[in-house]
Structures are given as structure tokens and as C-alpha cells.
């Protein structure tokens, strides 16, 4: 049943849509082959000190999250296909340098290129996909399908990377770069230039005026500021969950089970959940409920089961994944409601940039709270649940009113 529905959804995609959905899988496959093992490689294989390891990893994040707006604006002006191809080319260089590099300057350069590549192709890929599907229900479905494929790449990437590590980390870097080389060729050959962007590369206002208009667009900024809580909650999978697992169980292998549970559920349940949203909940309730469930999933970490210490973390992953499946495709598909088609890249760029800022602040804040011996961790989980519930309620109200006003207009 699942495979038949998946094939049916795949057949409904346009040729460009199929290439872009494959992007989601391949991007994550190549990314998660290398990145989960990078810090360990730098510290134990190359003997680089912890400060430099943090700087290298931090530079990759900063060069991606901080440059999303630039990448999206360039996509609007130069064409989404060009920026997607350029991003692939830059990531080929970055992953190759990370794989074979032996010195800190080379590794820093590889980290910068790897992150900047994401800033180039991610907003343009989202904007192209949104432009390809103008009708909201179709857009919701195709974003859900891309999310499913991204989860599949996230699941398989670490497994492939782990198998290649037995040969050496350099092979991981080269194979990851090879995947992006293959993707570059496929997109150059089969991804058409978006019709609306042909011969319009100079028909744009000055970028700082466009950025100013976005920042003063009250409805859009309200949506961005509320929806970016998703990124704050999501990135706790990389900070709060591993830290708590080490504190409670001293068994770091549970981290793998948490990620595997989340990814497997995403692959198996994303499309059924999205169909349930379409037929029973609608966009506003889907977003509100999804954010609330994501936040409340952390409350399961208050549960103590000494005989099955992994169970609270697995339950947390199940509810977290369910909330993410509800909300993530809807958020990405709703951004075009706030802008003209020719400015999609910039709006997706700002949306991702603010999300990265939330993740950065959230990681620092949560890391500081977790390291404190005077704070009961239960208050941290309650705070994350509160953020999810508050943002979910505000998004529900905004999207409900936005849809109501649109219906009145028509």
C-alpha cells in the first residue's frame, strides 16, 4: 500500500520536480556520509585540538546559515538552476578538501566551501520547487515528498559513511564529493531553466531595498519569527539529546537509535501524515499541532526507567518525528504566500537565515543550561515544550487569519 501510494505521488511530479526531489535525497546522503564523523576524524585521526575542531565545525555552520539570504537573493537574480549548479560545484571542492586535508588552513577552507555551498543551493532549490507548483495542495504534497526523500538520505548517509570509514576518511570525502559531481551532471542535463527566470536577470530592484521590504513586511516577519522555533527545537537533537543520553545512560550508542528512529518514521510515515493533514486538519491546525507536539516531545525526557534507560529517548524521538512530519513541509510550502514569484529565493533565504540564528542561540543557551549544576533539566524540557506550544498557537492564529483574509479577498 505504502509503495503504491509513493509511486502514484512520484508519477504526479513534473520532470523538474523529480530532479528536485532527488536533490533532497542526494544532498542529505552526501552530507550525512561525512559530517557525523568529521569532528572525530579531526580530533583523533589528525590530532587537532578541540578549539580548532570547534572552529572548523562552527565555520561550516556559520558560512551556511549566515549566507542563506545572500544565496537566495543571487538565485532570484541569476536563476535558481545556476545557483543550484554552482552550489554543487562549491560543495564538491569543500568535501574534497575536508576529506583529504591535513592542515587547519585547508580544513577551514573546506569547511567554508561546504557551508557556503548549502547557502547557494538550498534557497534556490526550495524556490524552484515552490515555483513549479503554484497550487497550494500540490505544493504541500511535493514538499512532503521531498521531506521524505531527505529523511531517507539522512538515514542511509551515516551507514554508508561508516562502511567507508573502514578504508579511511579520505574515501568518505571523495565519495561524498563524487555524489555531488553526479548530481551536478544530472541537474545540468535534466533540470530545465525556470521559464519565469529566462531573460529577466536584470529586472530587479537593488538588493538592499528588497531586503528592507522583507524586513518591514509585518506578516512575513511574524511568520518567520514564529516558524523559526522549529529550527531551535530541531537542533536540540544534536545538543540536548546527546548530552542527556551521556548523563543518564553513559551509552552513546543510544544516540544512533534516536536518529534511526526519527529517520525511519520520516521515511515510512511522511506521506500518510501529509495526507491526513490535507483531509482532516488543514494547514493552520497542522502547523500549530505539529509545533506543539515537537516541543512536548522533550517532556518524555523527564521519565526515568532504569531497567530500559533508552526508552524515554526513543519515545521522545517518536513524538518529535511525528510533530516534524506535520509541520516541516507545511512551513516550507507556505512561504510563497508572502511574496511575488520573482522574489521566492530571497524570502526562502531570509526564512532559513533566521532559522539558523534561532538554532545558534538555542544551542548556546541550552548548552549553557545543561552544563550548569544548579538547574534541574526538567525545567529545560518544560521550556522547550513551552516554546513549541507558544509558536504553534501563534502560527495557528496567523495562518487561520491569513487564509480567512485571502478567502474574503476572492
PDB file of C-alpha atoms in Angstrom, residues 30-48 53 56-57 60 93-103 106-107 110-111 114 157-158 160-178:
ATOM      1  CA  UNK A  30      26.333  13.022   0.757  1.00  0.00           C
ATOM      2  CA  UNK A  31      26.116  15.392   3.734  1.00  0.00           C
ATOM      3  CA  UNK A  32      25.443  12.746   6.389  1.00  0.00           C
ATOM      4  CA  UNK A  33      28.075  10.408   4.967  1.00  0.00           C
ATOM      5  CA  UNK A  34      30.734  12.873   6.058  1.00  0.00           C
ATOM      6  CA  UNK A  35      29.596  15.375   8.692  1.00  0.00           C
ATOM      7  CA  UNK A  36      28.710  12.996  11.579  1.00  0.00           C
ATOM      8  CA  UNK A  37      32.278  11.666  11.542  1.00  0.00           C
ATOM      9  CA  UNK A  38      34.154  14.885  10.816  1.00  0.00           C
ATOM     10  CA  UNK A  39      34.782  16.017  14.409  1.00  0.00           C
ATOM     11  CA  UNK A  40      36.076  12.591  15.442  1.00  0.00           C
ATOM     12  CA  UNK A  41      38.360  12.476  12.380  1.00  0.00           C
ATOM     13  CA  UNK A  42      39.790  15.917  13.105  1.00  0.00           C
ATOM     14  CA  UNK A  43      40.452  15.179  16.750  1.00  0.00           C
ATOM     15  CA  UNK A  44      41.574  11.548  16.748  1.00  0.00           C
ATOM     16  CA  UNK A  45      42.973  10.937  13.256  1.00  0.00           C
ATOM     17  CA  UNK A  46      44.627  14.308  12.688  1.00  0.00           C
ATOM     18  CA  UNK A  47      45.269  15.223  16.324  1.00  0.00           C
ATOM     19  CA  UNK A  48      43.742  18.707  16.029  1.00  0.00           C
ATOM     20  CA  UNK A  53      37.801  21.395  15.824  1.00  0.00           C
ATOM     21  CA  UNK A  56      36.155  24.306  11.839  1.00  0.00           C
ATOM     22  CA  UNK A  57      32.695  22.889  12.582  1.00  0.00           C
ATOM     23  CA  UNK A  60      30.798  25.412   8.294  1.00  0.00           C
ATOM     24  CA  UNK A  93      35.524  21.370  -3.603  1.00  0.00           C
ATOM     25  CA  UNK A  94      34.587  21.673   0.075  1.00  0.00           C
ATOM     26  CA  UNK A  95      34.014  17.968   0.737  1.00  0.00           C
ATOM     27  CA  UNK A  96      37.163  17.021  -1.159  1.00  0.00           C
ATOM     28  CA  UNK A  97      39.227  19.410   0.969  1.00  0.00           C
ATOM     29  CA  UNK A  98      37.641  18.107   4.178  1.00  0.00           C
ATOM     30  CA  UNK A  99      38.346  14.528   3.137  1.00  0.00           C
ATOM     31  CA  UNK A 100      41.989  14.868   2.075  1.00  0.00           C
ATOM     32  CA  UNK A 101      43.031  17.974   4.048  1.00  0.00           C
ATOM     33  CA  UNK A 102      45.679  17.551   6.722  1.00  0.00           C
ATOM     34  CA  UNK A 103      46.258  21.104   7.937  1.00  0.00           C
ATOM     35  CA  UNK A 106      42.985  23.655   4.278  1.00  0.00           C
ATOM     36  CA  UNK A 107      40.304  22.225   6.545  1.00  0.00           C
ATOM     37  CA  UNK A 110      36.924  23.119   3.096  1.00  0.00           C
ATOM     38  CA  UNK A 111      34.512  23.910   5.931  1.00  0.00           C
ATOM     39  CA  UNK A 114      30.976  23.139   2.311  1.00  0.00           C
ATOM     40  CA  UNK A 157      24.168   8.606   4.806  1.00  0.00           C
ATOM     41  CA  UNK A 158      25.728   7.679   8.178  1.00  0.00           C
ATOM     42  CA  UNK A 160      27.380   4.441   4.025  1.00  0.00           C
ATOM     43  CA  UNK A 161      29.889   6.765   5.662  1.00  0.00           C
ATOM     44  CA  UNK A 162      30.542   4.282   8.465  1.00  0.00           C
ATOM     45  CA  UNK A 163      31.261   1.487   5.969  1.00  0.00           C
ATOM     46  CA  UNK A 164      33.708   3.716   4.059  1.00  0.00           C
ATOM     47  CA  UNK A 165      35.496   4.710   7.275  1.00  0.00           C
ATOM     48  CA  UNK A 166      36.997   1.221   7.450  1.00  0.00           C
ATOM     49  CA  UNK A 167      39.099   2.233   4.433  1.00  0.00           C
ATOM     50  CA  UNK A 168      39.763   5.800   5.524  1.00  0.00           C
ATOM     51  CA  UNK A 169      38.149   9.190   5.976  1.00  0.00           C
ATOM     52  CA  UNK A 170      39.670  10.452   2.727  1.00  0.00           C
ATOM     53  CA  UNK A 171      37.500   7.942   0.862  1.00  0.00           C
ATOM     54  CA  UNK A 172      34.412   9.298   2.655  1.00  0.00           C
ATOM     55  CA  UNK A 173      35.244  12.812   1.442  1.00  0.00           C
ATOM     56  CA  UNK A 174      35.970  11.726  -2.110  1.00  0.00           C
ATOM     57  CA  UNK A 175      32.806   9.598  -2.406  1.00  0.00           C
ATOM     58  CA  UNK A 176      30.681  12.409  -0.918  1.00  0.00           C
ATOM     59  CA  UNK A 177      32.200  14.826  -3.432  1.00  0.00           C
ATOM     60  CA  UNK A 178      31.558  12.236  -6.162  1.00  0.00           C
TER      61      UNK A 178
END
